Structures are given as C-alpha cells and as structure tokens.
PDB file of C-alpha atoms in Angstrom:
ATOM      1  CA  MET A  38    -101.974 -71.434 116.997  1.00 42.00           C
ATOM      2  CA  PRO A  39     -99.718 -74.411 116.127  1.00 47.00           C
ATOM      3  CA  ILE A  40    -100.577 -77.663 117.779  1.00 46.00           C
ATOM      4  CA  TYR A  41     -97.731 -79.540 119.416  1.00 44.00           C
ATOM      5  CA  SER A  42     -99.562 -82.482 120.915  1.00 49.00           C
ATOM      6  CA  ALA A  43     -98.386 -85.903 121.922  1.00 49.00           C
ATOM      7  CA  MET A  44     -98.073 -88.226 118.961  1.00 49.00           C
ATOM      8  CA  ASP A  45    -101.120 -90.426 118.794  1.00 55.00           C
ATOM      9  CA  SER A  46    -101.318 -93.665 116.872  1.00 88.00           C
ATOM     10  CA  PRO A  47    -103.187 -92.276 113.813  1.00 95.00           C
ATOM     11  CA  ASP A  48    -100.405 -89.718 113.318  1.00 96.00           C
ATOM     12  CA  ILE A  49     -97.781 -92.441 113.465  1.00 96.00           C
ATOM     13  CA  ARG A  50     -99.761 -94.784 111.197  1.00 96.00           C
ATOM     14  CA  TYR A  51    -100.281 -92.163 108.485  1.00 98.00           C
ATOM     15  CA  MET A  52     -96.717 -90.879 108.756  1.00 97.00           C
ATOM     16  CA  ARG A  53     -95.527 -94.429 108.091  1.00 97.00           C
ATOM     17  CA  LEU A  54     -97.590 -94.360 104.878  1.00 98.00           C
ATOM     18  CA  ALA A  55     -95.924 -91.059 103.954  1.00 98.00           C
ATOM     19  CA  LEU A  56     -92.524 -92.633 104.674  1.00 98.00           C
ATOM     20  CA  ARG A  57     -93.352 -95.440 102.241  1.00 98.00           C
ATOM     21  CA  GLN A  58     -94.030 -92.803  99.613  1.00 98.00           C
ATOM     22  CA  ALA A  59     -90.706 -91.115 100.437  1.00 98.00           C
ATOM     23  CA  MET A  60     -88.912 -94.436  99.936  1.00 97.00           C
ATOM     24  CA  GLN A  61     -90.590 -94.812  96.538  1.00 98.00           C
ATOM     25  CA  ALA A  62     -89.309 -91.355  95.638  1.00 98.00           C
ATOM     26  CA  GLU A  63     -85.819 -92.340  96.765  1.00 96.00           C
ATOM     27  CA  ALA A  64     -85.948 -95.488  94.641  1.00 96.00           C
ATOM     28  CA  ALA A  65     -86.938 -93.340  91.640  1.00 97.00           C
ATOM     29  CA  GLY A  66     -84.017 -90.957  92.220  1.00 95.00           C
ATOM     30  CA  GLU A  67     -86.270 -88.183  93.522  1.00 97.00           C
ATOM     31  CA  VAL A  68     -85.715 -86.191  96.705  1.00 97.00           C
ATOM     32  CA  PRO A  69     -87.373 -88.554  99.206  1.00 97.00           C
ATOM     33  CA  VAL A  70     -90.437 -86.719 100.413  1.00 98.00           C
ATOM     34  CA  GLY A  71     -93.779 -88.475 100.734  1.00 98.00           C
ATOM     35  CA  ALA A  72     -97.284 -87.254 101.544  1.00 98.00           C
ATOM     36  CA  VAL A  73    -100.699 -88.660 102.334  1.00 98.00           C
ATOM     37  CA  ILE A  74    -104.007 -86.900 102.920  1.00 98.00           C
ATOM     38  CA  VAL A  75    -106.829 -88.326 105.020  1.00 98.00           C
ATOM     39  CA  ASP A  76    -110.300 -87.013 105.691  1.00 98.00           C
ATOM     40  CA  GLY A  77    -111.809 -86.430 109.137  1.00 96.00           C
ATOM     41  CA  ALA A  78    -112.895 -90.065 109.378  1.00 96.00           C
ATOM     42  CA  GLY A  79    -109.371 -91.281 108.614  1.00 95.00           C
ATOM     43  CA  GLN A  80    -110.142 -92.391 105.059  1.00 97.00           C
ATOM     44  CA  LEU A  81    -107.094 -92.198 102.803  1.00 98.00           C
ATOM     45  CA  LEU A  82    -107.789 -89.704 100.012  1.00 98.00           C
ATOM     46  CA  ALA A  83    -104.364 -89.367  98.412  1.00 98.00           C
ATOM     47  CA  GLN A  84    -100.756 -90.465  98.552  1.00 98.00           C
ATOM     48  CA  ALA A  85     -97.859 -89.128  96.527  1.00 98.00           C
ATOM     49  CA  HIS A  86     -94.134 -88.524  96.495  1.00 98.00           C
ATOM     50  CA  ASN A  87     -91.839 -85.970  94.918  1.00 98.00           C
ATOM     51  CA  SER A  88     -91.755 -86.416  91.151  1.00 98.00           C
ATOM     52  CA  THR A  89     -90.019 -83.273  89.910  1.00 97.00           C
ATOM     53  CA  GLU A  90     -87.292 -85.159  88.036  1.00 96.00           C
ATOM     54  CA  THR A  91     -89.629 -87.789  86.616  1.00 97.00           C
ATOM     55  CA  LEU A  92     -92.233 -85.297  85.425  1.00 98.00           C
ATOM     56  CA  LYS A  93     -89.729 -82.524  84.633  1.00 97.00           C
ATOM     57  CA  ASP A  94     -92.032 -80.263  86.626  1.00 98.00           C
ATOM     58  CA  PRO A  95     -90.733 -77.973  89.380  1.00 97.00           C
ATOM     59  CA  THR A  96     -94.157 -77.989  91.058  1.00 98.00           C
ATOM     60  CA  ALA A  97     -94.397 -81.797  91.293  1.00 98.00           C
ATOM     61  CA  HIS A  98     -93.766 -81.858  95.034  1.00 98.00           C
ATOM     62  CA  ALA A  99     -95.401 -84.590  97.089  1.00 98.00           C
ATOM     63  CA  GLU A 100     -97.789 -82.142  98.758  1.00 98.00           C
ATOM     64  CA  VAL A 101     -99.006 -80.573  95.509  1.00 98.00           C
ATOM     65  CA  LEU A 102     -99.542 -83.965  93.866  1.00 98.00           C
ATOM     66  CA  ALA A 103    -101.400 -85.260  96.935  1.00 98.00           C
ATOM     67  CA  ILE A 104    -103.587 -82.133  97.073  1.00 98.00           C
ATOM     68  CA  THR A 105    -104.520 -82.621  93.409  1.00 98.00           C
ATOM     69  CA  GLN A 106    -105.417 -86.279  94.055  1.00 98.00           C
ATOM     70  CA  ALA A 107    -107.434 -85.470  97.184  1.00 98.00           C
ATOM     71  CA  ALA A 108    -109.371 -82.706  95.425  1.00 98.00           C
ATOM     72  CA  ALA A 109    -110.261 -85.165  92.648  1.00 98.00           C
ATOM     73  CA  ALA A 110    -111.276 -87.787  95.231  1.00 98.00           C
ATOM     74  CA  VAL A 111    -113.681 -85.462  97.058  1.00 98.00           C
ATOM     75  CA  GLY A 112    -114.786 -83.526  93.974  1.00 98.00           C
ATOM     76  CA  ASP A 113    -113.898 -80.142  95.434  1.00 98.00           C
ATOM     77  CA  TRP A 114    -110.780 -77.995  95.692  1.00 98.00           C
ATOM     78  CA  ARG A 115    -111.680 -77.181  99.296  1.00 98.00           C
ATOM     79  CA  LEU A 116    -110.171 -79.843 101.515  1.00 98.00           C
ATOM     80  CA  ASN A 117    -111.649 -78.653 104.819  1.00 98.00           C
ATOM     81  CA  GLY A 118    -111.488 -81.275 107.554  1.00 98.00           C
ATOM     82  CA  THR A 119    -108.511 -83.090 106.049  1.00 98.00           C
ATOM     83  CA  THR A 120    -105.045 -83.769 107.407  1.00 98.00           C
ATOM     84  CA  LEU A 121    -101.895 -83.817 105.305  1.00 98.00           C
ATOM     85  CA  TYR A 122     -99.031 -86.004 106.517  1.00 98.00           C
ATOM     86  CA  ILE A 123     -95.666 -85.112 105.020  1.00 98.00           C
ATOM     87  CA  THR A 124     -92.212 -86.440 105.803  1.00 98.00           C
ATOM     88  CA  LYS A 125     -90.532 -83.006 105.560  1.00 98.00           C
ATOM     89  CA  GLU A 126     -91.830 -79.580 106.428  1.00 98.00           C
ATOM     90  CA  PRO A 127     -93.541 -78.047 103.388  1.00 98.00           C
ATOM     91  CA  CYS A 128     -91.625 -75.499 101.329  1.00 97.00           C
ATOM     92  CA  PRO A 129     -93.180 -72.046 100.820  1.00 97.00           C
ATOM     93  CA  MET A 130     -94.832 -73.100  97.531  1.00 98.00           C
ATOM     94  CA  CYS A 131     -96.437 -76.147  99.133  1.00 98.00           C
ATOM     95  CA  ALA A 132     -97.419 -74.245 102.278  1.00 97.00           C
ATOM     96  CA  GLY A 133     -99.223 -71.766 100.025  1.00 97.00           C
ATOM     97  CA  ALA A 134    -101.023 -74.605  98.241  1.00 98.00           C
ATOM     98  CA  ILE A 135    -102.030 -76.072 101.621  1.00 98.00           C
ATOM     99  CA  VAL A 136    -103.560 -72.748 102.671  1.00 98.00           C
ATOM    100  CA  LEU A 137    -105.351 -72.325  99.328  1.00 97.00           C
ATOM    101  CA  ALA A 138    -106.750 -75.868  99.582  1.00 98.00           C
ATOM    102  CA  ARG A 139    -107.976 -75.091 103.120  1.00 98.00           C
ATOM    103  CA  ILE A 140    -106.409 -78.212 104.603  1.00 98.00           C
ATOM    104  CA  SER A 141    -107.221 -78.190 108.310  1.00 98.00           C
ATOM    105  CA  ARG A 142    -104.075 -79.764 109.707  1.00 98.00           C
ATOM    106  CA  VAL A 143    -100.565 -80.654 108.581  1.00 98.00           C
ATOM    107  CA  VAL A 144     -98.335 -83.177 110.315  1.00 98.00           C
ATOM    108  CA  TRP A 145     -94.688 -83.447 109.341  1.00 98.00           C
ATOM    109  CA  GLY A 146     -91.654 -85.385 110.444  1.00 98.00           C
ATOM    110  CA  MET A 147     -88.500 -83.453 109.629  1.00 97.00           C
ATOM    111  CA  SER A 148     -88.457 -79.674 110.081  1.00 96.00           C
ATOM    112  CA  ASP A 149     -86.595 -77.411 107.661  1.00 95.00           C
ATOM    113  CA  PRO A 150     -85.593 -74.293 109.619  1.00 93.00           C
ATOM    114  CA  GLN A 151     -83.728 -72.761 106.660  1.00 93.00           C
ATOM    115  CA  ARG A 152     -86.353 -73.219 103.940  1.00 92.00           C
ATOM    116  CA  GLY A 153     -89.583 -74.322 105.610  1.00 93.00           C
ATOM    117  CA  GLY A 154     -92.895 -72.718 104.868  1.00 94.00           C
ATOM    118  CA  CYS A 155     -93.586 -72.605 108.621  1.00 92.00           C
ATOM    119  CA  SER A 156     -90.238 -72.544 110.385  1.00 91.00           C
ATOM    120  CA  ARG A 157     -88.878 -69.818 108.151  1.00 92.00           C
ATOM    121  CA  PHE A 158     -91.933 -68.080 106.690  1.00 92.00           C
ATOM    122  CA  SER A 159     -94.940 -68.908 108.962  1.00 93.00           C
ATOM    123  CA  ILE A 160     -97.212 -69.303 105.943  1.00 96.00           C
ATOM    124  CA  LEU A 161     -99.605 -71.810 107.536  1.00 96.00           C
ATOM    125  CA  GLN A 162    -100.441 -69.387 110.334  1.00 93.00           C
ATOM    126  CA  ASP A 163    -100.195 -66.031 108.510  1.00 94.00           C
ATOM    127  CA  GLU A 164    -103.117 -63.887 109.657  1.00 93.00           C
ATOM    128  CA  GLN A 165    -103.072 -61.938 106.393  1.00 93.00           C
ATOM    129  CA  LEU A 166    -104.123 -65.060 104.468  1.00 93.00           C
ATOM    130  CA  ASN A 167    -107.698 -66.297 104.160  1.00 91.00           C
ATOM    131  CA  HIS A 168    -107.112 -69.593 105.989  1.00 94.00           C
ATOM    132  CA  ARG A 169    -104.855 -70.857 108.730  1.00 95.00           C
ATOM    133  CA  THR A 170    -103.768 -74.448 109.130  1.00 96.00           C
ATOM    134  CA  ASP A 171    -102.865 -76.106 112.413  1.00 96.00           C
ATOM    135  CA  TYR A 172     -99.751 -78.205 112.405  1.00 96.00           C
ATOM    136  CA  THR A 173     -97.836 -80.787 114.389  1.00 96.00           C
ATOM    137  CA  CYS A 174     -94.164 -81.356 113.772  1.00 96.00           C
ATOM    138  CA  GLY A 175     -91.646 -84.013 114.761  1.00 96.00           C
ATOM    139  CA  VAL A 176     -93.753 -87.141 114.129  1.00 96.00           C
ATOM    140  CA  LEU A 177     -91.298 -89.963 113.339  1.00 97.00           C
ATOM    141  CA  GLU A 178     -88.701 -87.245 112.892  1.00 97.00           C
ATOM    142  CA  GLU A 179     -85.657 -89.508 113.081  1.00 97.00           C
ATOM    143  CA  GLU A 180     -87.005 -91.927 110.464  1.00 97.00           C
ATOM    144  CA  CYS A 181     -87.929 -89.064 108.136  1.00 97.00           C
ATOM    145  CA  ARG A 182     -84.539 -87.395 108.571  1.00 97.00           C
ATOM    146  CA  GLU A 183     -82.707 -90.683 107.977  1.00 97.00           C
ATOM    147  CA  VAL A 184     -84.325 -91.148 104.562  1.00 97.00           C
ATOM    148  CA  VAL A 185     -83.312 -87.640 103.451  1.00 96.00           C
ATOM    149  CA  GLN A 186     -79.786 -87.955 104.852  1.00 95.00           C
ATOM    150  CA  ARG A 187     -79.281 -91.335 103.193  1.00 96.00           C
ATOM    151  CA  PHE A 188     -80.421 -89.944  99.847  1.00 95.00           C
ATOM    152  CA  PHE A 189     -78.097 -86.942  99.899  1.00 94.00           C
ATOM    153  CA  LYS A 190     -75.183 -88.949 101.268  1.00 94.00           C
ATOM    154  CA  ALA A 191     -75.537 -91.261  98.253  1.00 92.00           C
ATOM    155  CA  ARG A 192     -75.796 -88.222  95.943  1.00 89.00           C
ATOM    156  CA  ARG A 193     -72.593 -86.761  97.344  1.00 90.00           C
ATOM    157  CA  ALA A 194     -70.806 -90.103  96.927  1.00 90.00           C
ATOM    158  CA  ALA A 195     -71.979 -90.583  93.315  1.00 84.00           C
ATOM    159  CA  PRO A 196     -69.636 -89.573  90.488  1.00 81.00           C
ATOM    160  CA  GLN A 197     -70.430 -86.086  89.198  1.00 68.00           C
ATOM    161  CA  SER A 198     -71.607 -87.375  85.798  1.00 51.00           C
ATOM    162  CA  GLN A 199     -74.270 -89.567  87.434  1.00 50.00           C
ATOM    163  CA  SER A 200     -75.700 -86.775  89.510  1.00 46.00           C
ATOM    164  CA  ALA A 201     -75.604 -84.084  86.802  1.00 46.00           C
ATOM    165  CA  GLY A 202     -79.078 -82.692  86.370  1.00 50.00           C
ATOM    166  CA  ALA A 203     -80.277 -84.531  89.446  1.00 52.00           C
ATOM    167  CA  ALA A 204     -81.472 -82.938  92.634  1.00 57.00           C
ATOM    168  CA  ALA A 205     -79.012 -80.489  94.144  1.00 58.00           C
ATOM    169  CA  ASP A 206     -78.198 -81.063  97.801  1.00 59.00           C
ATOM    170  CA  PRO A 207     -80.120 -78.472  99.812  1.00 61.00           C
ATOM    171  CA  TYR A 208     -78.942 -80.117 103.043  1.00 59.00           C
ATOM    172  CA  PRO A 209     -75.137 -80.170 102.796  1.00 55.00           C
ATOM    173  CA  ASP A 210     -74.840 -80.683 106.547  1.00 53.00           C
ATOM    174  CA  ALA A 211     -77.270 -83.605 106.663  1.00 52.00           C
TER     175      ALA A 211
END
C-alpha cells in the first residue's frame, strides 16, 4: 500500500540533495531530475542526475545511475532497506529498475500522471512482480516542479538550432 505520510525532516533534507542534483543536470543541459539513495541509517549511498544527453545513453536516468552507484557502494544488487529520493516520479523503466533492485521506499517531489511508473502504470505496487516498493509523493513538490518548468520554458524560448537534438519537451503545459 502506498504511504502518504506527513513530510518529516529527513525526507525534506534528502529531497533537497536530490534537487541539487537536478540543478546540476539543468546546468549541463539535461532534463533536470536528480536522485539520491540512503540506507536505513540515513547514510548517503548514491547521488546522480539525468545524463542521457551527456552519455548518449537513453537509460542514463538519475534513478538508474543512482541505483548503480548504490549497488557498488553496498556490494550487492539488492538494495533492501534503502530509500530513493527523486525529484520527479520515476518513469516505467526506472520504476522497473527500482523493483528489481528491491528498494524499500521511494520518495518523489513532482508526480507525472501521464507518464509515471506509479501514477500511470502502478509498477511499484504491482502484485504480479516479485517486490513491491512503498512510496511517498509530493515532498517539496513546488520546488521540484519549478526546476522542470524553468528548464522547459528555456528550451521553448531557445532558437530551434540550439535545441536540435536536445531533450524534447514532454511537459508542453508546464
């Protein structure tokens, strides 16, 4: 069952770290999504941001990169007992990776009702899969949404030649 609890200070603190990662992505011309993973004791295991343009890799989403880092940090692909903080609801690919990594909890800021791995596809809680992940949404939602909206507003304002090959705007109404 999804967890919609009151935002406690650890959630806010770690989401601010994810927001810093999102701002680094924005500065690099990437879609501004940031992620951090912490263990049950609150130790930071990983932090990453979208790098699909930089790495020329369609799977280089913040969540996937953070999962890879966290697995290396703990020496196991199973990330039981960890929490992933992400500025935007995971896409279906990332939600699948979260389930496969057995991450216990996901906290995100901005929901994505049209493309989200939970809002649209319910992947994190699918009973047909081998693991279910609890989640909390809406943590620092306005700040997370502002970063994405600012990025795509700048993309729309840029001359076409500058944005050719760059991230398409999946949020035309943002």
